[in-house]
Amino acid sequence: MRTQESTIDHAVVAAVERSVHRLCRQYADRLQFHGWHHVGFVRAKAAGFARLNGADVTVVEVAALVHDVNYLVLRNSPAAAGRSLRREILAECGVPPRIAQWIDEIVDEAEMATRGRDISLEAQALSDADTLFKALPVTPVVLAHRYLRENGLSLRELAHKIVGEQCDVHEEGYYFYNPEAAATYSRWATANLQLWQCIKEAVDDPTVVELLDAVHAVDALAS
Ligand SMILES: [Fe+2]
């Protein structure tokens, strides 16, 4: 059923949801960080931000559902690495090619490593939801070690990636695009980035490196 305000039929959105959910379940061991818990959160929050900023809600929802399929294709990869799989899922679920192309562009625009101040409203809604997931106070506590495992990174590499990609955007004032999101979540973002800046400094201390090596040695014995 297509409602007047929906660019994408709700049955098609549901089909994309089922398809991505199935992939997340099937490859749960490869998607330690970017599994359904991440996709479901980003989809729900992105839809909310789209309603707030007037973006196309169904297009944003579908973009959120397929925004991280690159992690199924290649570890530690940019969104563009998932383009073929993304287009395959969208085509199989009945998303018209013109809209699929638009969704691809939104996903590229919203990527943290390359996003600018002026991106489309749809990319802003997706970006704010994805950025919020990064800034949640629970993420470094419950999920950071999963990111390391999923992407084969060391703690040092992840700290450098987060500080390198996110601090400038935060300082330049477009960490969140939506003013309400910025007002509500900037304190969390600031605390999170300070934590990662501290981790980046801590891993330069040789005694901390010894501590981490000892932890890894115990983990290796236990596995
Ligand atoms: Fe994401």
CSV table of C-alpha atoms and ligand atoms in Angstrom, one decimal:
chain,number,residue,atom,x,y,z
A,1,MET,CA,0.0,0.0,0.0
A,2,ARG,CA,1.5,3.3,-1.0
A,3,THR,CA,0.5,6.3,1.1
A,4,GLN,CA,0.7,9.8,-0.4
A,5,GLU,CA,3.7,10.8,1.6
A,6,SER,CA,5.7,7.5,1.0
A,7,THR,CA,8.3,7.4,-1.8
A,8,ILE,CA,8.8,3.7,-1.1
A,9,ASP,CA,5.9,1.4,-0.5
A,10,HIS,CA,5.7,0.1,3.1
A,11,ALA,CA,5.6,-3.5,1.9
A,12,VAL,CA,9.0,-2.8,0.1
A,13,VAL,CA,10.4,-1.3,3.3
A,14,ALA,CA,9.3,-4.4,5.2
A,15,ALA,CA,10.9,-6.7,2.5
A,16,VAL,CA,14.2,-4.8,2.8
A,17,GLU,CA,14.0,-5.2,6.6
A,18,ARG,CA,13.4,-8.9,6.3
A,19,SER,CA,16.3,-9.3,3.9
A,20,VAL,CA,18.8,-7.4,6.0
A,21,HIS,CA,17.6,-9.0,9.2
A,22,ARG,CA,18.1,-12.5,7.6
A,23,LEU,CA,21.7,-11.6,6.5
A,24,CYS,CA,22.5,-10.2,9.9
A,25,ARG,CA,21.3,-13.4,11.5
A,26,GLN,CA,23.1,-15.6,9.0
A,27,TYR,CA,26.4,-13.8,9.4
A,28,ALA,CA,26.1,-12.7,13.0
A,29,ASP,CA,29.6,-14.0,13.8
A,30,ARG,CA,31.0,-11.6,11.2
A,31,LEU,CA,28.9,-8.6,12.3
A,32,GLN,CA,29.9,-8.4,15.9
A,33,PHE,CA,29.4,-4.6,15.9
A,34,HIS,CA,27.4,-3.8,12.8
A,35,GLY,CA,24.8,-6.6,13.3
A,36,TRP,CA,21.0,-6.2,13.6
A,37,HIS,CA,21.3,-4.4,17.0
A,38,HIS,CA,23.2,-1.6,15.2
A,39,VAL,CA,21.0,-1.6,12.0
A,40,GLY,CA,17.8,-1.6,14.0
A,41,PHE,CA,18.9,1.2,16.2
A,42,VAL,CA,20.1,3.4,13.3
A,43,ARG,CA,16.9,2.7,11.3
A,44,ALA,CA,14.6,3.7,14.3
A,45,LYS,CA,16.6,6.9,15.1
A,46,ALA,CA,17.1,7.9,11.5
A,47,ALA,CA,13.3,7.7,10.9
A,48,GLY,CA,12.8,9.9,13.9
A,49,PHE,CA,15.4,12.5,12.7
A,50,ALA,CA,13.8,12.3,9.2
A,51,ARG,CA,10.4,13.3,10.7
A,52,LEU,CA,12.1,16.2,12.5
A,53,ASN,CA,14.0,17.6,9.5
A,54,GLY,CA,11.4,16.9,6.8
A,55,ALA,CA,13.5,14.3,4.9
A,56,ASP,CA,11.8,11.5,3.0
A,57,VAL,CA,11.1,9.0,5.9
A,58,THR,CA,10.8,5.8,3.9
A,59,VAL,CA,13.9,6.5,1.8
A,60,VAL,CA,15.9,7.3,5.0
A,61,GLU,CA,14.6,4.1,6.6
A,62,VAL,CA,15.7,1.9,3.7
A,63,ALA,CA,19.1,3.7,3.5
A,64,ALA,CA,19.6,3.0,7.2
A,65,LEU,CA,18.7,-0.7,6.7
A,66,VAL,CA,21.3,-1.1,4.0
A,67,HIS,CA,24.0,1.5,5.1
A,68,ASP,CA,26.4,-1.0,6.6
A,69,VAL,CA,26.2,-4.1,4.3
A,70,ASN,CA,29.8,-3.3,3.3
A,71,TYR,CA,30.9,-5.1,6.5
A,72,LEU,CA,29.5,-8.3,5.1
A,73,VAL,CA,31.6,-7.9,2.0
A,74,LEU,CA,34.9,-6.6,3.4
A,75,ARG,CA,36.2,-6.0,7.0
A,76,ASN,CA,37.0,-2.5,7.9
A,77,SER,CA,35.7,-1.1,4.6
A,78,PRO,CA,34.1,2.1,3.4
A,79,ALA,CA,30.4,2.1,2.6
A,80,ALA,CA,31.2,2.0,-1.1
A,81,ALA,CA,32.5,-1.6,-0.8
A,82,GLY,CA,28.9,-2.6,-0.1
A,83,ARG,CA,27.4,-1.0,-3.3
A,84,SER,CA,26.9,-4.2,-5.3
A,85,LEU,CA,25.3,-6.1,-2.4
A,86,ARG,CA,23.3,-3.0,-1.5
A,87,ARG,CA,21.9,-2.7,-5.0
A,88,GLU,CA,21.2,-6.4,-5.2
A,89,ILE,CA,19.2,-6.4,-1.9
A,90,LEU,CA,17.2,-3.3,-3.1
A,91,ALA,CA,16.5,-4.7,-6.5
A,92,GLU,CA,15.4,-8.0,-5.1
A,93,CYS,CA,13.0,-6.2,-2.7
A,94,GLY,CA,11.5,-4.1,-5.5
A,95,VAL,CA,13.1,-0.7,-4.9
A,96,PRO,CA,13.2,1.1,-8.3
A,97,PRO,CA,16.7,1.7,-9.7
A,98,ARG,CA,16.3,5.5,-9.5
A,99,ILE,CA,15.5,5.3,-5.8
A,100,ALA,CA,18.3,2.7,-5.2
A,101,GLN,CA,20.8,5.1,-6.8
A,102,TRP,CA,19.5,7.9,-4.5
A,103,ILE,CA,19.9,5.6,-1.5
A,104,ASP,CA,23.5,4.7,-2.5
A,105,GLU,CA,24.2,8.5,-2.7
A,106,ILE,CA,22.7,9.1,0.8
A,107,VAL,CA,24.8,6.3,2.3
A,108,ASP,CA,28.0,7.7,0.7
A,109,GLU,CA,27.1,11.3,1.8
A,110,ALA,CA,26.5,10.2,5.4
A,111,GLU,CA,29.8,8.4,5.9
A,112,MET,CA,31.7,9.8,8.9
A,113,ALA,CA,35.1,9.7,7.4
A,114,THR,CA,34.2,12.0,4.5
A,115,ARG,CA,30.9,13.8,5.3
A,116,GLY,CA,30.8,17.6,5.0
A,117,ARG,CA,28.8,20.4,6.5
A,118,ASP,CA,26.3,20.5,3.6
A,119,ILE,CA,24.7,17.2,2.9
A,120,SER,CA,21.1,16.3,2.0
A,121,LEU,CA,18.4,16.2,4.6
A,122,GLU,CA,18.2,12.4,4.1
A,123,ALA,CA,21.9,12.0,4.6
A,124,GLN,CA,21.7,14.2,7.7
A,125,ALA,CA,19.0,12.0,9.3
A,126,LEU,CA,21.0,8.9,8.6
A,127,SER,CA,24.3,10.5,9.8
A,128,ASP,CA,22.8,11.7,13.0
A,129,ALA,CA,21.4,8.3,13.9
A,130,ASP,CA,24.7,6.5,13.0
A,131,THR,CA,26.7,9.2,14.9
A,132,LEU,CA,24.5,8.8,17.9
A,133,PHE,CA,25.2,5.1,18.0
A,134,LYS,CA,28.9,6.0,18.1
A,135,ALA,CA,28.4,8.6,20.9
A,136,LEU,CA,26.2,6.5,23.1
A,137,PRO,CA,27.9,6.1,26.5
A,138,VAL,CA,27.2,2.3,26.4
A,139,THR,CA,29.0,1.8,23.1
A,140,PRO,CA,32.6,1.9,24.3
A,141,VAL,CA,31.7,-0.2,27.3
A,142,VAL,CA,29.6,-2.9,25.7
A,143,LEU,CA,30.5,-2.8,22.0
A,144,ALA,CA,34.0,-1.4,21.3
A,145,HIS,CA,35.7,-4.8,21.8
A,146,ARG,CA,33.3,-6.2,19.2
A,147,TYR,CA,34.4,-3.5,16.7
A,148,LEU,CA,38.0,-4.5,17.2
A,149,ARG,CA,37.1,-8.2,16.6
A,150,GLU,CA,34.8,-7.5,13.7
A,151,ASN,CA,37.3,-5.3,11.8
A,152,GLY,CA,40.6,-6.9,12.9
A,153,LEU,CA,41.9,-3.6,14.5
A,154,SER,CA,44.1,-3.0,17.5
A,155,LEU,CA,42.9,-0.6,20.3
A,156,ARG,CA,45.5,1.9,19.1
A,157,GLU,CA,44.2,1.7,15.5
A,158,LEU,CA,40.6,2.2,16.6
A,159,ALA,CA,41.5,5.1,18.9
A,160,HIS,CA,43.4,6.8,16.1
A,161,LYS,CA,40.5,6.2,13.7
A,162,ILE,CA,37.9,7.6,16.0
A,163,VAL,CA,39.9,10.7,17.0
A,164,GLY,CA,41.1,11.2,13.4
A,165,GLU,CA,37.7,11.0,11.9
A,166,GLN,CA,35.4,12.5,14.5
A,167,CYS,CA,37.2,15.2,16.5
A,168,ASP,CA,37.4,17.8,13.6
A,169,VAL,CA,33.8,17.3,12.7
A,170,HIS,CA,32.9,17.7,16.4
A,171,GLU,CA,35.0,20.9,16.8
A,172,GLU,CA,33.7,22.4,13.6
A,173,GLY,CA,30.1,22.1,14.8
A,174,TYR,CA,28.4,19.5,12.5
A,175,TYR,CA,28.9,16.3,14.6
A,176,PHE,CA,25.1,16.3,14.7
A,177,TYR,CA,23.1,18.2,12.0
A,178,ASN,CA,19.8,18.3,13.8
A,179,PRO,CA,19.8,21.0,16.4
A,180,GLU,CA,17.7,18.9,18.8
A,181,ALA,CA,20.1,16.0,18.5
A,182,ALA,CA,23.0,18.3,19.1
A,183,ALA,CA,21.3,19.8,22.2
A,184,THR,CA,20.4,16.4,23.6
A,185,TYR,CA,23.5,14.3,22.7
A,186,SER,CA,26.5,16.7,22.4
A,187,ARG,CA,27.5,16.0,26.1
A,188,TRP,CA,27.7,12.3,25.4
A,189,ALA,CA,29.7,13.0,22.2
A,190,THR,CA,32.1,15.2,24.0
A,191,ALA,CA,32.6,12.6,26.8
A,192,ASN,CA,33.1,9.8,24.2
A,193,LEU,CA,35.6,11.7,22.2
A,194,GLN,CA,37.6,12.7,25.3
A,195,LEU,CA,37.6,9.0,26.4
A,196,TRP,CA,39.0,8.0,23.0
A,197,GLN,CA,41.6,10.8,23.0
A,198,CYS,CA,42.7,9.5,26.5
A,199,ILE,CA,42.8,5.9,25.1
A,200,LYS,CA,45.0,7.2,22.2
A,201,GLU,CA,47.4,8.8,24.8
A,202,ALA,CA,47.3,5.8,27.1
A,203,VAL,CA,48.4,3.3,24.5
A,204,ASP,CA,51.6,5.3,24.0
A,205,ASP,CA,52.6,4.4,27.6
A,206,PRO,CA,54.9,1.2,27.4
A,207,THR,CA,53.6,-0.1,30.7
A,208,VAL,CA,50.0,0.1,29.4
A,209,VAL,CA,51.1,-1.7,26.2
A,210,GLU,CA,52.5,-4.5,28.5
A,211,LEU,CA,49.2,-4.6,30.4
A,212,LEU,CA,47.3,-5.0,27.1
A,213,ASP,CA,49.7,-7.6,25.8
A,214,ALA,CA,49.2,-9.6,29.1
A,215,VAL,CA,45.4,-9.3,28.7
A,216,HIS,CA,45.6,-10.6,25.1
A,217,ALA,CA,47.9,-13.5,26.2
A,218,VAL,CA,45.3,-14.6,28.8
A,219,ASP,CA,42.5,-14.2,26.2
A,220,ALA,CA,44.4,-16.4,23.7
A,221,LEU,CA,44.9,-19.1,26.3
A,222,ALA,CA,41.3,-19.1,27.2
A,223,SER,CA,40.0,-19.3,23.7
B,1,FE,FE,26.4,2.3,10.8
